Coordinates of C-alpha atoms and ligand atoms in Angstrom, one line a residue:
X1 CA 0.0 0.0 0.0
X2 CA 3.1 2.5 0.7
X3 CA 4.2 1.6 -2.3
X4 CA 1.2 2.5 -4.5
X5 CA 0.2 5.7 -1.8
X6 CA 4.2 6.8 -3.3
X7 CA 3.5 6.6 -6.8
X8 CA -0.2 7.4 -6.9
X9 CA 0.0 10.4 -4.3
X10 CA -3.0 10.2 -2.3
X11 CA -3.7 10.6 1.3
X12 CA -2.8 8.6 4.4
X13 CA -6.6 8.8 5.1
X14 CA -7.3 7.2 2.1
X15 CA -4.6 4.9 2.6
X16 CA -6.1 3.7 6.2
X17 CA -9.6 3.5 4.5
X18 CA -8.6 0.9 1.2
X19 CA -6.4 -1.2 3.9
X20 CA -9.3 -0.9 6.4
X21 CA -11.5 -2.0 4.1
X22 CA -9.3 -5.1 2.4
X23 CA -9.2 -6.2 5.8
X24 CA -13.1 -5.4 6.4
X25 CA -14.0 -7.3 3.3
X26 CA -11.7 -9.9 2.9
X27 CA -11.4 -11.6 7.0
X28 CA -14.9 -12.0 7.8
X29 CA -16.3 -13.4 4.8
X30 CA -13.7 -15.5 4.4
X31 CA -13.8 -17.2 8.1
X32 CA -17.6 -17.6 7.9
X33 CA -17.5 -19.7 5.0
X34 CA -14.8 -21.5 6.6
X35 CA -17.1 -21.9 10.0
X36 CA -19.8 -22.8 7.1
X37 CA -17.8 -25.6 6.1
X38 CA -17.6 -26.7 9.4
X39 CA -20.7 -26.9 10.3
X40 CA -21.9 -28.7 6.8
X41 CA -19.6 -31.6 7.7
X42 CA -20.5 -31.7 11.2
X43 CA -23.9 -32.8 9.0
X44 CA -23.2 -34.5 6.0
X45 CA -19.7 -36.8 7.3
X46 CA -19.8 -38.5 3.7
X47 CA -18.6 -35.0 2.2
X48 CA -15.8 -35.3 5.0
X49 CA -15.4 -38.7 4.2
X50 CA -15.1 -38.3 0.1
X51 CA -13.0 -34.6 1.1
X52 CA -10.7 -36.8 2.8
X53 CA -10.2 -39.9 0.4
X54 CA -8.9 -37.3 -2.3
X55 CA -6.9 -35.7 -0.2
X56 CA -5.0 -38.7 1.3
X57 CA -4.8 -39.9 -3.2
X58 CA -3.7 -36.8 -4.0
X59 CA -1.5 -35.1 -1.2
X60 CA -1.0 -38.0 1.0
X61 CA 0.0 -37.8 5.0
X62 CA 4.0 -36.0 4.9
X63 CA 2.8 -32.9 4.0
X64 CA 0.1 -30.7 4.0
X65 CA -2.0 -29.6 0.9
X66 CA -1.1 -26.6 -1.5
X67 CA -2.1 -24.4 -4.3
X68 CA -0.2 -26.5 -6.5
X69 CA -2.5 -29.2 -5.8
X70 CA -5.3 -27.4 -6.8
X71 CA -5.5 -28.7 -10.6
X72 CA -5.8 -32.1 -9.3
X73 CA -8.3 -31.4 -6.3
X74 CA -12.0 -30.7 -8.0
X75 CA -13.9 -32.5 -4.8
X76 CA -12.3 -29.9 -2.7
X77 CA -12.9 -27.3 -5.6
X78 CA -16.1 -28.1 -5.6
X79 CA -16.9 -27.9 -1.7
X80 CA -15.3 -24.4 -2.0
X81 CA -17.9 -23.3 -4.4
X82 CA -20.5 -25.5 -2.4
X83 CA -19.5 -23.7 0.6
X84 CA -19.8 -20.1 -0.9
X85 CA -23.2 -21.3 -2.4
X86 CA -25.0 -22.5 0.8
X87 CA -24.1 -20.3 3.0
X88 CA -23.1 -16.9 1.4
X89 CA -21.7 -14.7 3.9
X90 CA -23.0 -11.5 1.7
X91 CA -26.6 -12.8 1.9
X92 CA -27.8 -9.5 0.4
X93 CA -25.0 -8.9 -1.6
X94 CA -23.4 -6.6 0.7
X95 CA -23.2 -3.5 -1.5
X96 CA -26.3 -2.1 -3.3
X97 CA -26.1 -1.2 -7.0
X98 CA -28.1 1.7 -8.8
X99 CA -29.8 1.5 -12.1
X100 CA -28.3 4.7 -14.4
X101 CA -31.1 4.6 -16.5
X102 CA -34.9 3.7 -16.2
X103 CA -35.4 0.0 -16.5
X104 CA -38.6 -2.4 -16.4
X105 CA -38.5 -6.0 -15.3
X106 CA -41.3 -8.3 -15.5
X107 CA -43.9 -4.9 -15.2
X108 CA -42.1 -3.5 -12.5
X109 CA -41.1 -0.2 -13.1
X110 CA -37.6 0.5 -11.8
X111 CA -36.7 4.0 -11.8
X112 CA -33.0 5.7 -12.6
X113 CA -31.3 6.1 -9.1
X114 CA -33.2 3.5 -7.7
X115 CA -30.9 0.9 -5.0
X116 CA -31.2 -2.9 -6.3
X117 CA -30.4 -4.8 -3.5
X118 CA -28.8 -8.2 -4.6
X119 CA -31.1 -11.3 -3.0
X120 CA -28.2 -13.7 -3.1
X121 CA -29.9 -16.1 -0.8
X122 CA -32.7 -16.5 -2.9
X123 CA -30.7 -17.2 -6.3
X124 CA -28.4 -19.9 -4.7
X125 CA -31.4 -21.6 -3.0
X126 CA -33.6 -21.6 -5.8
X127 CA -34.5 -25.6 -5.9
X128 CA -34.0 -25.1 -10.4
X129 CA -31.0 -24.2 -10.2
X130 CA -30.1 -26.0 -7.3
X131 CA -31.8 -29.3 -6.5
X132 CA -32.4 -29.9 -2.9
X133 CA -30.8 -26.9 -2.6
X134 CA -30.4 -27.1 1.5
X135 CA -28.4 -30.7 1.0
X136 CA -24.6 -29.7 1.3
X137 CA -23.5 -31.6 -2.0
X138 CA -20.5 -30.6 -3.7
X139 CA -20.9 -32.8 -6.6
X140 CA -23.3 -30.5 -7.8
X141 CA -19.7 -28.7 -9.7
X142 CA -18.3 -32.3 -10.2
X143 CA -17.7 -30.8 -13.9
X144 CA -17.4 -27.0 -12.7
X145 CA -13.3 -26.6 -13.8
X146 CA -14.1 -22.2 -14.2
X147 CA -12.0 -20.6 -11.1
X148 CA -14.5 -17.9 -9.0
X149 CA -13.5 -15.2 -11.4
X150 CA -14.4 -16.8 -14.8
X151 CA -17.9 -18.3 -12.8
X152 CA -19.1 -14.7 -11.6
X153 CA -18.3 -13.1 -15.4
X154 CA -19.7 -15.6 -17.4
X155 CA -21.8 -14.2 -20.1
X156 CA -24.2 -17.8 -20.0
X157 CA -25.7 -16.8 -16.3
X158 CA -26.9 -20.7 -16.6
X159 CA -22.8 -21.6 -16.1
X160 CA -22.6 -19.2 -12.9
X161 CA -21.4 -21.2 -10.3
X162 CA -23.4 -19.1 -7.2
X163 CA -23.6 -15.1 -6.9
X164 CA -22.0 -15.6 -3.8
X165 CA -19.3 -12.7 -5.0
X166 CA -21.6 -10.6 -6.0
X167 CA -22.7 -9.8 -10.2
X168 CA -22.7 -7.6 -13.0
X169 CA -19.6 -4.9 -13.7
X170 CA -19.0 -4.0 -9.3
X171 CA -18.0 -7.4 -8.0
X172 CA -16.2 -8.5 -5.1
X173 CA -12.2 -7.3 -5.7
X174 CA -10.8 -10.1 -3.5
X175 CA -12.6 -12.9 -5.2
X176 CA -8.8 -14.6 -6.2
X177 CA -7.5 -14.0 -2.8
X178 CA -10.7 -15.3 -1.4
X179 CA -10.8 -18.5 -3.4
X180 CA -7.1 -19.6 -2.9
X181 CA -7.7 -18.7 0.9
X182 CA -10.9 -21.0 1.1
X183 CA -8.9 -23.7 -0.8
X184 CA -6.4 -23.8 1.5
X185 CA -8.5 -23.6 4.4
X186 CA -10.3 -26.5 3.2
X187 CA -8.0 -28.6 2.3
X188 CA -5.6 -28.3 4.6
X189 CA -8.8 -28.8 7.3
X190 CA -9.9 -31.9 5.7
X191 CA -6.1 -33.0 5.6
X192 CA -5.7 -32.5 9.4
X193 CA -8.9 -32.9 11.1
X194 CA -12.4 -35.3 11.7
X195 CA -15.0 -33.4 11.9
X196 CA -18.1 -34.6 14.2
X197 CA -20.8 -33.6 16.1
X198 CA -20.4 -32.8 19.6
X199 CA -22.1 -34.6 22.4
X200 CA -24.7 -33.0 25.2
X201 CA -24.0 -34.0 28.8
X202 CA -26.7 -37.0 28.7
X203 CA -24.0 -38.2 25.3
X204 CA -26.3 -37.0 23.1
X205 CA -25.1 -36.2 19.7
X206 CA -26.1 -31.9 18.8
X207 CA -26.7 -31.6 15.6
X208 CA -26.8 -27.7 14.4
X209 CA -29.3 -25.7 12.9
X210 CA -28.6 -24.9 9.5
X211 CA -31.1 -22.2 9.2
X212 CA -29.8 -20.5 12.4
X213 CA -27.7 -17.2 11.2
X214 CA -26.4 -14.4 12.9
X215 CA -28.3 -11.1 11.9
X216 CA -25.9 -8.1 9.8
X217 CA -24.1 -7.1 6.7
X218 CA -22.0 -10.4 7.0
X219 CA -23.7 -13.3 8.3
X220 CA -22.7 -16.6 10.1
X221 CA -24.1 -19.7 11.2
X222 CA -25.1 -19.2 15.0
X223 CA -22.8 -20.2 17.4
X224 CA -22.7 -24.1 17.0
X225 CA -20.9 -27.2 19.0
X226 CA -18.5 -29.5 16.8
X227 CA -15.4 -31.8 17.8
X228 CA -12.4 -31.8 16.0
X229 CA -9.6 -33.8 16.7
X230 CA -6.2 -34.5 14.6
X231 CA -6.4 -37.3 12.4
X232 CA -2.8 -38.6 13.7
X233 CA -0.5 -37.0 15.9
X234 CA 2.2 -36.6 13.2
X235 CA -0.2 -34.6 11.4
X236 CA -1.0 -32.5 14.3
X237 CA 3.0 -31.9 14.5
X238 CA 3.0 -31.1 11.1
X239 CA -0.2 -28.0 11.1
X240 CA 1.5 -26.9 14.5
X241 CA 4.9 -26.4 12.6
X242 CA 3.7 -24.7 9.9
X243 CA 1.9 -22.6 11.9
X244 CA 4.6 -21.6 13.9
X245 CA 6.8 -20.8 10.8
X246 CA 3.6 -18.6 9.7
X247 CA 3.7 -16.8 12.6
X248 CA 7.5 -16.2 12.5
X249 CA 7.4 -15.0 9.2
X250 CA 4.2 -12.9 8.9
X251 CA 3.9 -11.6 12.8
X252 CA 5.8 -9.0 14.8
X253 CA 7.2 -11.1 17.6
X254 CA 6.0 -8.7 19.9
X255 CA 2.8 -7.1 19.0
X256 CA 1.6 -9.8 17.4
X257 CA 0.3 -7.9 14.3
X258 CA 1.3 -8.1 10.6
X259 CA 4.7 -7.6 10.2
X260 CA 5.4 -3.8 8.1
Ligands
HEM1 C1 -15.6 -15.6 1.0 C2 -15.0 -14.5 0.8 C3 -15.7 -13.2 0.2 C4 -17.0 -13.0 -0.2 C5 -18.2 -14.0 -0.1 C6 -17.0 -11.7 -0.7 C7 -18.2 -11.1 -1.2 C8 -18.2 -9.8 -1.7 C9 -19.4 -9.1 -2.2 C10 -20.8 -9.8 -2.4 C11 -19.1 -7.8 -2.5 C12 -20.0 -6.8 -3.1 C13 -19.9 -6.9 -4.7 C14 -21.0 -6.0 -5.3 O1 -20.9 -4.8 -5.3 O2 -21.8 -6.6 -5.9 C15 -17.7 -7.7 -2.2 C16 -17.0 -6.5 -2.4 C17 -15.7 -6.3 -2.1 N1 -14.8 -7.3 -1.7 FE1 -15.3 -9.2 -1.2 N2 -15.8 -11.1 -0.6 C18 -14.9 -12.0 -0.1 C19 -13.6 -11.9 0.2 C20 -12.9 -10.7 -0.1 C21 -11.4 -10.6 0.1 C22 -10.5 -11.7 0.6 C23 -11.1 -9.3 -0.2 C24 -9.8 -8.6 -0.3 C25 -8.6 -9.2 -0.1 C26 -12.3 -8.7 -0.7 C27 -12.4 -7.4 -1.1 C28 -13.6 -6.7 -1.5 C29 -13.6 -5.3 -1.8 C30 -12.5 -4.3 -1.8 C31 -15.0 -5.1 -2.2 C32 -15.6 -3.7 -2.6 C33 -15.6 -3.6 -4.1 C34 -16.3 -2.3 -4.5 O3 -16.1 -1.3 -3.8 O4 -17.0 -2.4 -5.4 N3 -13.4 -9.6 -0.6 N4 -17.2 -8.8 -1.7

């Protein structure tokens, strides 16, 4: 950002508001699909399970999943999209659009200047476009290969994967960062961890409500009970290593904030 504040010359107040607002955009939305994901395999353990056989094909247990696995990961692609489609953190789009000129849609008159809120919820639960459309089921983009990007632009709105990142000309500006992040998240997740329900005090197994979100711009699932536990103790050692070299490399020791 210092770099670009040099060349282009604007403001430090301008500068605080675009990295403010990276950071705004981009953390939230991003760790509520994640707690998404968690939640959807706390109730549907055969995504986990399938999630997990291609990960242990593909990547194997000495080391932890990357982007360069990516190409050859399309179950995990396709519970990213899944993911961003069931539970879409923007559930109204986050940012309303304005029509520049007067428009009509099927007889309703929508005037220039008029705010068009974006009903994402509706569009990626609608049961024709989505079958069953509350079932967590990845295979729905079994054939999907289009990364977010291409997916949100396509002209054919029939190959749009979800509208999860928004549509039209103003989409989301993070949506590579956000993908690659997810992927990671995911399969490095999968990679390290079973995923289950937790248990009440009587042993009872809780199973969450799926239809239980927090209220605001961004949304989560409610607060919700799961248990994860390392799928081996060497693969514990391994996400505790990596994190720690993450943490050296990315934190100030002291402050514990992003490095300058
Ligand atoms: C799961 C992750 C994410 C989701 C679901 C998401 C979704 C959205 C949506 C729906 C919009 C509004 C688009 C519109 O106007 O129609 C938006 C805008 C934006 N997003 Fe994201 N986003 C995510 C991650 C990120 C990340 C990681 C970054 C940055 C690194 C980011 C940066 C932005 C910015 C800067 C805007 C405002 C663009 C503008 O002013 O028009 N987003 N995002």
């Amino acid at each position: 950002m210092s770099k670009v504040q040099e060349k282009e010359g604007f403001s430090d107040t301008t500068a605080s508001y675009l990295a403010g607002n990276l950071i705004e955009a981009g953390t939230e939305t991003t760790s509520s699909t994640l707690y998404a994901f968690i939640q959807a395999m706390v109730i549907f353990p055969e995504v986990m399970k399938k999630a997990q056989e291609e990960v242990d094909r593909v990547v194997g247990p000495d080391r932890l999943p990357t982007m360069d696995d990516e190409p050859n990961l399309q179950y995990i692609r396709a519970c990213v999209k899944e993911s961003l489609r069931w539970m879409p953190p923007a559930i109204t789009g986050a940012i309303p659009h304005c029509v520049i000129q007067d428009d009509e849609y099927r007889g309703y008159k929508i005037p220039k200047g008029a705010a068009i809120i974006h009903n994402v919820y509706s569009i990626n639960m609608d049961p024709a476009r989505y079958p069953d459309p509350r079932r967590f089921e990845p295979d729905r983009y079994k054939d999907d290969f289009q990364n977010a990007s291409d997916a949100a632009t396509a002209s054919d709105v029939s190959k749009r994967d979800h509208f999860t990142f928004g549509t039209g000309r103003r989409l989301c500006q993070g949506i590579h960062v956000a993908e690659r992040s997810l992927f990671l998240g995911i399969s490095r997740l999968v990679w390290a961890f079973d995923v289950n329900p937790a248990a009440d005090s009587d042993g009872r197994l809780i199973i969450p409500d799926t239809d239980s979100y927090t209220s605001g711009f961004v949304v989560m699932p409610t607060p919700f009970k799961a248990r994860l536990t390392p799928r081996s103790e060497k693969r514990a050692g391994l996400i505790r290593v990596e994190w720690k070299q993450a943490e050296e490399e990315l934190l100030d020791p002291v402050t514990k904030q992003w490095k300058a």
